[in-house]
Amino acid sequence: MIPLFSLIRNDVNRSLPRKLCSPLKMLVIVLVVLLLSTPAASAQEDNSAALNLPPGQISDSTAQDEASSADPEEAVQREVREVPFEFDQETWFTDVVATATVPLPESVEQPEEFPFDDDVSVIDISIVAKGRGGEAHEAVVRFLPRHAGLSTFPSLEFVSESIAYRTPSTQFIVGEPRRSDEMSFELTPASQSVFVGEPLRIDVAWSSREQTTRFRSLRCFPAFFNDDNVEVVVPRCTAEEDNQMGMPFGGRRIIVERQPPQDQPTQFGDVRFPLFVRFREPGRFELPAVRLEIALRNGNGGAFAPYAAYYNNGLFEPLSSLSSYERVYAESTPLTIEVKPLPAANRSERFSNLFTPCEIEVSIPKRELEVGQVVEVDLRIRSDAPHGMLELQPLTLQRSLRGRFHVSPEFGRTWYPDGTGFRARVRPLTTDVTAFPSLQIPVFDSERGDYRDLQTAAIPLKVNPYEGNQFFDVRRLITEPTLTEQPDGIWHNARPTIMTDFMNRLAGVLAEYMFVWLALGAALYAVTLPWVRERRRRAIDPRYRRQALAYQRLKSIPEGTQEKWFAFRSFLATGFSVPEEAWTRGNARQRLAELDLSDDEISLIEQLHTESDRLDFSEQKPGFAIPSLNHLADRLFRKFRQMPAMLTIALTLVSSTAMGSQWEEAEILFDQALDSTPGLPETNALYTQAALKFEDAAETESRSGASWFNAGNAWFQSGEIGRAIACYRQSQIYLPFDQDVRENLRAARALTVDVLEGGSSFRLRSLPLRWICAVIVLAWFALLAALLFHERYRNLFTKTGGIVAAVVVVATAGLAVNAYRYSGSEGVVIVSEVYGRKGPSYVYNTAFNESLHDGLEFHVRSRREDWLEIELADGRRCWVPQSETRLIFNCRL
C-alpha cells in the first residue's frame, strides 16, 4: 500500500493550493485508507475466524487445503512466508512495460504459469542470483498495465523445496497522456493544392513554456511518413551550432534550430523547421492530426543535453529508463491537400520534375581545350525545393550536345543551402566546337499549369587539334559491342502462309456463288469509280496526295487549339510543296497572294505565324488565341484541287528556277547560322532550316549531289549526326567518287556511339542505281556496236565481243532491278536513342538491354505498318518505329 499512499500524496500536492494542502491532505489519506483497508481486513478476520488461524496464514492454509484435496498423497506441506513486492517505477502507463522485483533468500523454482488478471498482463518472470554464493536471489517481473486508473497487481508465489514465498496484492495508479496547455504543435503547408511530383513545403512549429531540464522521450510519428505514395525530405539545418538541437521525428533523427526565450533561457522556447513532401499519384490527400508527445520528469529533472545538443539529448531517452514522470501532448489540425496530375501535353522525356521558381547556371573551369579532352561542367540549380528532391536528366538527352560532345550519363551531386550542384564530364569531339551550347531544361510552371524551357547561357570555348586530329573518334572509348541481348520476353509471331484455312474457305465461297459475286462486283465498280479516280489522282500526283492527307489531318483536329494551327501551317507548306520546317512567314505572304486571298485573310495568317514564332523562340512561351481555320482551309483546298494542269506543267518547267531559289535561301540561312552566337537554340534553328532548304533543292535533277552534301553539313552543325549520315549517303549516290563526301561521312560515323563489328558492308544492291543505269546505256551501245562489227566482219573476235556485251547488258539490268527493289532498304537512326524491340509494337520487350543511338546504320528486312524490322551490322535483328529512322533511297535521277 505504500506506493499508493505516495501516489495519492503526490497527486494531492500537485492539484491543490499550498495553503489547503496540509489539512486536506491528511483528510484524503485517512478516507482512502479506511475505504481500501476495511473490506480486506473484514474478509481477513472472517476467514481467520472460520479456520481459527492467524490472519497472516489465511491464504497459505487455503492453498495447502486445496493442494491436499486435489492430491492428498503428493501434497507437500511448505511453510508460507511473505516477501515484499517492489516497483522499479513510480509512474505507470498502459503502453510502457514496467518492472518490479521480489527479493528471495534462496533459490526458487521458475513459475510455470503467469497469473491472469484484468488489471495487468505479466510478460516475463525471471529468477536471478544476486550474490556469488548463490543464496540470495531475486525475481524480476516485467508487466504491462491494461487500463488507466487504480489497478491491483495480484499476489505471486515462488516455491522452494520447503518454503512458499508469497507477495501481497499491491495497488498502483496507472496514468495516461494529457493535452498540455503549455505546449503547441502545428503543421502549416505552403499551399492546399500541388501537382504530382511537385515539392510541397510544410512548416513545422513546436512551442513550449516548460523547463527544458524536464523534457524526455519525444514521440512524433506523422502518418504520411510511412505512406508509399508520399516522399518526405527534411532539409539540412543551417543554423549556428549553438542553436542546433537533435530530435526524433517520424522515426528519423533530425537536426533543428531551437530558440529559447531571451528572458527565460531555461524554458524550452520555439522549434521551427521545414519539411517537404512530394506525392506520386493524383487525388485528394488527407493529412490527419499529428500528435507530438513528450515525457516531463517529476522534480527538478536533469541535464537536457549531456553531450551535444545535436548528438545525444534527453529527447531520445526511452520511457523505460524513467521512473517518475508525466506525459503531455499537443496535436496539429488535420489538413487536406489536393494533388493534381501533370498534363501530358508538351511533356518532354528531358523533364526531371523541376518546378518553378528555379534557376540554372552552367560553368566550365577551362575555356581552351583539345579534341577529346575531358572537361567538367558544373550545373547549379537554385530552387526552393530541398537537395534531395532536385533531379536532372542526363545531358545525353540534350539535343544541342549531339555531335559536338561525348557526354558521360552520370552526375556528381553537391549540396548547397539553396539547391543542388550537378557535375558532368564531357569531351569535345571536333575543332568546329566554338562554345558549350545553351541547354534546354524543361521545368513545370505551377501557376500557368504548363511546361516551359529554362535556357542556359552558351559558354565560348576554343578547341585545338590533338596530335593533328581535327575530330575525336568516339569508338576509341568502346572496346566491345555495346548491345547485349535481352533474355526476357518472346519475339513477335511469324506471318501466316497464303494457304491457310481462311483462304481455303474464302475460295470455296467465291466459287459457289460466282454469279452473285459478278453482279455485286459490277455494282461496286459503279459506286467506287469516283473514289478510284480520286485515289488515282493521288497516286500519280504526289503533290496532290500530300495536300489531301494534310487536309484530312487538319479537319480532324478541334478548333481553337495550338495543334490546329500547327496542322494548318503544315497544310500550307504541303500545298505549295515546301517542307514544313522550312515554311516561313515570308512564304505565306508571297504564296498566298498567288491564290487571290483577301488581304485580311493573309494578314491573319501572318499574325498567327508571328505568334507561333514567339512560342518557339521566346523564353516566356506566351500563348495566343487560335481563330476558326476550317472555312479558310476549305477554300484553300478547293483552290489546290482546281489548279489547272498547265500550271502544274509550268511549275515543273521552272523547277530549276525554284531549286535555285531554295538553294539561295539555304545558303543565306547557313551563312546566318555561321555568323550567329554558337550554342544558342536560335543558331541551331538556322542550321535546321538551312538543311531542310538544301533537302528541298536536292529533290530536283540538278545539283542533287551538292544539295544532299550541304544538307548533311547543316545537320552536322546542328548536332543531328543520324540525319547528317543519311544525307551524306544520299549524296554518294550522285557523287560516288567525291573525296569530301567520303571524309565527311567518315567524320560523322566517328561520332556515333554504337560500335558493332560485322562482316563486309559491301552489297551489290547498295550500288548506286544511277551508276547501274549509266552502265546499262553504255553496255547497250556497246552491244549494238558489237552486232554491227560482227555483221561486217563475222569472226570469233566480233562474236565474243557481242556475247560479252550482251552478258553485261543482262547483268547490269539484273543489278538495276535488284537495286530498285531494295531501294529504301538501308537506313539510319535519327533520334538520340531508341530501344529496339522484339516485335512491331511497344508492348513487346526490348531486344537489347541498351538503346540504339543516333547515327546507327542498319538494313531493313521487313515492314509492318509503322514499324521496321532491321538488321544490324553484326546480324542481330530488332524492331524500331519508322518515324525515328531515315531510309536511304537509291534513286535513278
PDB file of C-alpha atoms in Angstrom, residues 67-68 178 187 293 304 342 348 382-383 469-470 487 600 603 617 683 694 697 737 752 755 781 803 826:
ATOM      1  CA  ALA A  67      -3.392 -28.907  -2.659  1.00  0.00           C
ATOM      2  CA  SER A  68      -4.247 -31.688  -0.214  1.00  0.00           C
ATOM      3  CA  ARG A 178      -2.914  14.560 -21.238  1.00  0.00           C
ATOM      4  CA  LEU A 187       1.913  21.897 -39.440  1.00  0.00           C
ATOM      5  CA  GLU A 293       4.054  13.720 -27.124  1.00  0.00           C
ATOM      6  CA  PHE A 304      18.880  18.055 -21.177  1.00  0.00           C
ATOM      7  CA  LEU A 342       0.689  16.728 -64.564  1.00  0.00           C
ATOM      8  CA  SER A 348       9.346  16.001 -72.718  1.00  0.00           C
ATOM      9  CA  ARG A 382      18.771  27.112 -57.330  1.00  0.00           C
ATOM     10  CA  SER A 383      15.312  26.259 -56.069  1.00  0.00           C
ATOM     11  CA  ASN A 469      43.437  15.202 -85.471  1.00  0.00           C
ATOM     12  CA  GLN A 470      40.573  17.564 -86.112  1.00  0.00           C
ATOM     13  CA  PRO A 487      16.674 -12.536 -72.281  1.00  0.00           C
ATOM     14  CA  ASP A 600      -7.388  40.360 -94.237  1.00  0.00           C
ATOM     15  CA  SER A 603      -2.745  39.314 -92.559  1.00  0.00           C
ATOM     16  CA  PHE A 617      11.833  31.027 -79.541  1.00  0.00           C
ATOM     17  CA  THR A 683      21.626  29.202 -84.144  1.00  0.00           C
ATOM     18  CA  PHE A 694      19.014  22.063 -99.131  1.00  0.00           C
ATOM     19  CA  ALA A 697      16.643  21.666-103.524  1.00  0.00           C
ATOM     20  CA  PHE A 737      33.952   9.483-106.230  1.00  0.00           C
ATOM     21  CA  THR A 752      28.361   7.619 -83.326  1.00  0.00           C
ATOM     22  CA  VAL A 755      30.081   0.069 -82.344  1.00  0.00           C
ATOM     23  CA  PHE A 781      25.534   0.949-127.188  1.00  0.00           C
ATOM     24  CA  ILE A 803      28.396 -12.082-126.289  1.00  0.00           C
ATOM     25  CA  GLU A 826      19.114   0.896 -95.780  1.00  0.00           C
TER      26      GLU A 826
END
